Short mmCIF file of C-alpha atoms and ligand atoms in Angstrom, two decimals:
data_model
loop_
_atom_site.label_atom_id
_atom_site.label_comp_id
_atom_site.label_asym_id
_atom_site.label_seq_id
_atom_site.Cartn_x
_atom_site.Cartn_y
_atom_site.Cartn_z
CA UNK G 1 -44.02 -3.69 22.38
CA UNK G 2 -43.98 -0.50 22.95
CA UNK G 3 -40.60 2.20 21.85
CA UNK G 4 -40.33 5.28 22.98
CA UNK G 5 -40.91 7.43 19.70
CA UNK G 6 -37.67 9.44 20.71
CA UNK G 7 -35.68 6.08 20.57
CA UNK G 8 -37.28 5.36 17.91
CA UNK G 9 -36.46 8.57 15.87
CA UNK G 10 -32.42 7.34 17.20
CA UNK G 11 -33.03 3.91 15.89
CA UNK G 12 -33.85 5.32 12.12
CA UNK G 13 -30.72 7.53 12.46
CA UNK G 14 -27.94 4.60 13.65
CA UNK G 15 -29.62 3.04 10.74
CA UNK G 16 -29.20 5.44 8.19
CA UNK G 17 -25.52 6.28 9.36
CA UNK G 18 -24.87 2.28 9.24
CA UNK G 19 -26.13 1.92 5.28
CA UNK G 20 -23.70 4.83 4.97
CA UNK G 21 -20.80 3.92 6.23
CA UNK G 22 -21.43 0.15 4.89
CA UNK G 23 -22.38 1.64 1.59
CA UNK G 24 -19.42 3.57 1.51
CA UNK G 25 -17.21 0.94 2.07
CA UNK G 26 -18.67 -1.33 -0.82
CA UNK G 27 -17.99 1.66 -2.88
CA UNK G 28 -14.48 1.82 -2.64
CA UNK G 29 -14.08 -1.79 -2.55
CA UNK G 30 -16.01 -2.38 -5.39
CA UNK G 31 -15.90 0.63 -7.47
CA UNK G 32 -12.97 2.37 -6.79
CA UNK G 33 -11.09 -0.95 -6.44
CA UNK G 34 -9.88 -0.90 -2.96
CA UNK G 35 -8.91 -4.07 -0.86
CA UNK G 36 -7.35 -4.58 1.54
CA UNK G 37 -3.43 -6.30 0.94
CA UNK G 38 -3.83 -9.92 1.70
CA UNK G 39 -0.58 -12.14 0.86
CA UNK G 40 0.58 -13.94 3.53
CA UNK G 41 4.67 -15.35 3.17
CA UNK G 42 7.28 -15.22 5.33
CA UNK G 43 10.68 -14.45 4.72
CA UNK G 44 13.45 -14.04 7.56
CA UNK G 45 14.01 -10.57 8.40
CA UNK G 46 18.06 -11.50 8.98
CA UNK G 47 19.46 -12.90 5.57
CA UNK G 48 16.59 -11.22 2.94
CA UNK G 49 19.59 -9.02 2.12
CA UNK G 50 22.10 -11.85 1.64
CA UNK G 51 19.82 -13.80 -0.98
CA UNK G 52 16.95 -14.40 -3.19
CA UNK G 53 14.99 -12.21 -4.77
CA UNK G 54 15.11 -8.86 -2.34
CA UNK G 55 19.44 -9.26 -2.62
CA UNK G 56 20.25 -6.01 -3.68
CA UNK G 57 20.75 -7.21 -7.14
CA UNK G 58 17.20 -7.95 -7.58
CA UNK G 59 15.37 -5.16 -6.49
CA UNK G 60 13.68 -2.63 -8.79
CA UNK G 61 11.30 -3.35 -11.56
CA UNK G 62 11.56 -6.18 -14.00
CA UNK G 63 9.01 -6.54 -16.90
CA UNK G 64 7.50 -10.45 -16.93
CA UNK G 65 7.30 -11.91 -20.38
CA UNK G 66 3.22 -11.06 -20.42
CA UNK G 67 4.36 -7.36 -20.03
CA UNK G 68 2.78 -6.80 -16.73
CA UNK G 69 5.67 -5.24 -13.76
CA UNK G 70 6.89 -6.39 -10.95
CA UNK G 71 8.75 -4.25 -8.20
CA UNK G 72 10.74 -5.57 -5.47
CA UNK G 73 11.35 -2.94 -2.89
CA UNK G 74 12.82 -3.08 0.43
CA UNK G 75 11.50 -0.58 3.39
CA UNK G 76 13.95 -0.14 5.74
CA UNK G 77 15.15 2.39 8.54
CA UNK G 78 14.79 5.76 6.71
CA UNK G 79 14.19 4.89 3.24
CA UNK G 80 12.93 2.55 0.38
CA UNK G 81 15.08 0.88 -1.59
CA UNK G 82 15.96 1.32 -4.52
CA UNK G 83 14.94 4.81 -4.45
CA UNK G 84 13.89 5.33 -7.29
CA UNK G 85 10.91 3.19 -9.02
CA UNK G 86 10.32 3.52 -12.57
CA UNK G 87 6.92 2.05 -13.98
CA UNK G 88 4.85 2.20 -17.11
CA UNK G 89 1.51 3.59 -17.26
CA UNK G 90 -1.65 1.22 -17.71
CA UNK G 91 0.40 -1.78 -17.00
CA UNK G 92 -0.99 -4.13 -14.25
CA UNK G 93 2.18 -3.71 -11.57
CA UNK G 94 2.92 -6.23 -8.70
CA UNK G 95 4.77 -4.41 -5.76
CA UNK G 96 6.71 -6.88 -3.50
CA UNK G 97 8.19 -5.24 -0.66
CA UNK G 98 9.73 -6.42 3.20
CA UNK G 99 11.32 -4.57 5.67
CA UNK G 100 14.60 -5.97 7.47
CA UNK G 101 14.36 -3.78 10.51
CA UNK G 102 10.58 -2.59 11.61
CA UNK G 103 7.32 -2.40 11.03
CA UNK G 104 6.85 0.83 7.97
CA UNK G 105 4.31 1.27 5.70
CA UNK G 106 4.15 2.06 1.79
CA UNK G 107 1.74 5.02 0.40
CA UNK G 108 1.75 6.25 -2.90
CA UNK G 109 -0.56 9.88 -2.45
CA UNK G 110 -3.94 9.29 -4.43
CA UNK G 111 -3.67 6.19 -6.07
CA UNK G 112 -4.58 2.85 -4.31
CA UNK G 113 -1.13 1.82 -3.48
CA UNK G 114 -0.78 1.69 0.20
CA UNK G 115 0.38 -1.41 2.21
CA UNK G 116 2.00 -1.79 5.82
CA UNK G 117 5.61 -3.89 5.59
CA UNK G 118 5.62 -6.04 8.55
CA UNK G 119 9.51 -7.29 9.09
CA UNK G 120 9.15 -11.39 8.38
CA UNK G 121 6.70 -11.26 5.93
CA UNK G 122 6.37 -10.07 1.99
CA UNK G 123 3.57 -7.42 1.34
CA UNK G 124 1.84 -7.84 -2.27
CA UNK G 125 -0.21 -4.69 -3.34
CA UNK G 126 -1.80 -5.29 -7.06
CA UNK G 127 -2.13 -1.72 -8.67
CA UNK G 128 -2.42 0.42 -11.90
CA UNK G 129 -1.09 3.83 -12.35
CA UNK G 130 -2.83 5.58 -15.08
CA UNK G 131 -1.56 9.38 -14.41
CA UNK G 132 2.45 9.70 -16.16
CA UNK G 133 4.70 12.13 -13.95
CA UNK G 134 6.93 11.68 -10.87
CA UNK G 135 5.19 10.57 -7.26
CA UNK G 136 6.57 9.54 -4.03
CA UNK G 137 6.57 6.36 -2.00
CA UNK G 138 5.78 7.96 1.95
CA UNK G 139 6.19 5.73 5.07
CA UNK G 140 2.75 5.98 6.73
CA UNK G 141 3.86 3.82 9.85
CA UNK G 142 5.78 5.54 12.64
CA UNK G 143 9.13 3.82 12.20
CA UNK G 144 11.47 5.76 14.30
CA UNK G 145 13.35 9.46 14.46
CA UNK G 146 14.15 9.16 10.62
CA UNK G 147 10.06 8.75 9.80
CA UNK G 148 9.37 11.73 8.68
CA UNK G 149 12.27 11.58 5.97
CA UNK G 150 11.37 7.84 4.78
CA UNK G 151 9.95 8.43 1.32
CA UNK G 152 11.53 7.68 -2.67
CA UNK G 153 10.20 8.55 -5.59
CA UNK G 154 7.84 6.96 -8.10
CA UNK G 155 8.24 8.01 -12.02
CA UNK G 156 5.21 6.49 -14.21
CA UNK G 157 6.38 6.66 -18.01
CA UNK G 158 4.66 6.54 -21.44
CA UNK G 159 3.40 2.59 -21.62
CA UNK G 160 5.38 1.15 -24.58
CU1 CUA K 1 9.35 3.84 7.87
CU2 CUA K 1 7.92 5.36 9.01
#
């Protein structure tokens, strides 16, 4: 068969910029620990607030008795609640977090957590934070007029 040698000069190229971006995608998923969020469970958008475990009551971090975190957060039209999130550092940290209203998403700048919050279901994001200091929580999914203000803050603390 015969290729043109120009096509065939294309051909080594797609393939080189294929191992790349393939290559570069097993890198973050395997070295830099980056997945994508994959809990599926539904809650009902109406009466999350009325009950449970995102009733206002029961948001915000609780320590389980193995001393890993977990955070309950709601995203809702323009803000997370509560607003402020306070977690220890090196401590394995389950965020659970639904939206009553519509679709936002969850992005903590340079670390790993990012998730979208799809109203009806309860997004599970698995991280670490090893640098201490104050971060935000920034709504990466254009919610509405108020978008651009959606954010809370994020304090990581001495573990222990
Ligand atoms: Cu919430 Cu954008």
């Amino acid at each position: 068969m015969h290729i043109d040698p120009l096509e065939k000069k294309w051909m080594y190229v797609i393939g080189f910029m294929t191992a790349v971006m393939i290559g570069s995608m097993a890198y973050a998923a395997i070295m830099l620990n980056m997945h994508p969020p994959s809990n599926v469970e539904t809650i009902d958008p109406k009466t999350l607030h009325l009950s449970g475990e995102f009733a206002e009551d029961n948001l915000g971090a609780t320590t389980n008795p193995d001393g890993s975190v977990t955070v309950r957060m709601v995203a809702a039209r323009y803000s997370f609640y509560p607003q402020m999130i306070e977690v220890p550092a090196d401590t394995d940290v389950k965020f659970r977090i639904t939206s009553p209203d519509v679709l936002h998403g969850v992005h903590v700048p340079f670390t790993n957590m990012s998730t979208m919050v799809v109203p009806g279901y309860v997004s599970e994001v698995n991280t670490r934070f090893s640098r201490e200091g104050e971060a935000q929580f920034l709504c990466n999914e254009y919610c509405g007029l108020g978008h651009d203000y959606m954010w809370s803050k994020l304090k990581v603390v001495p573990k222990g």
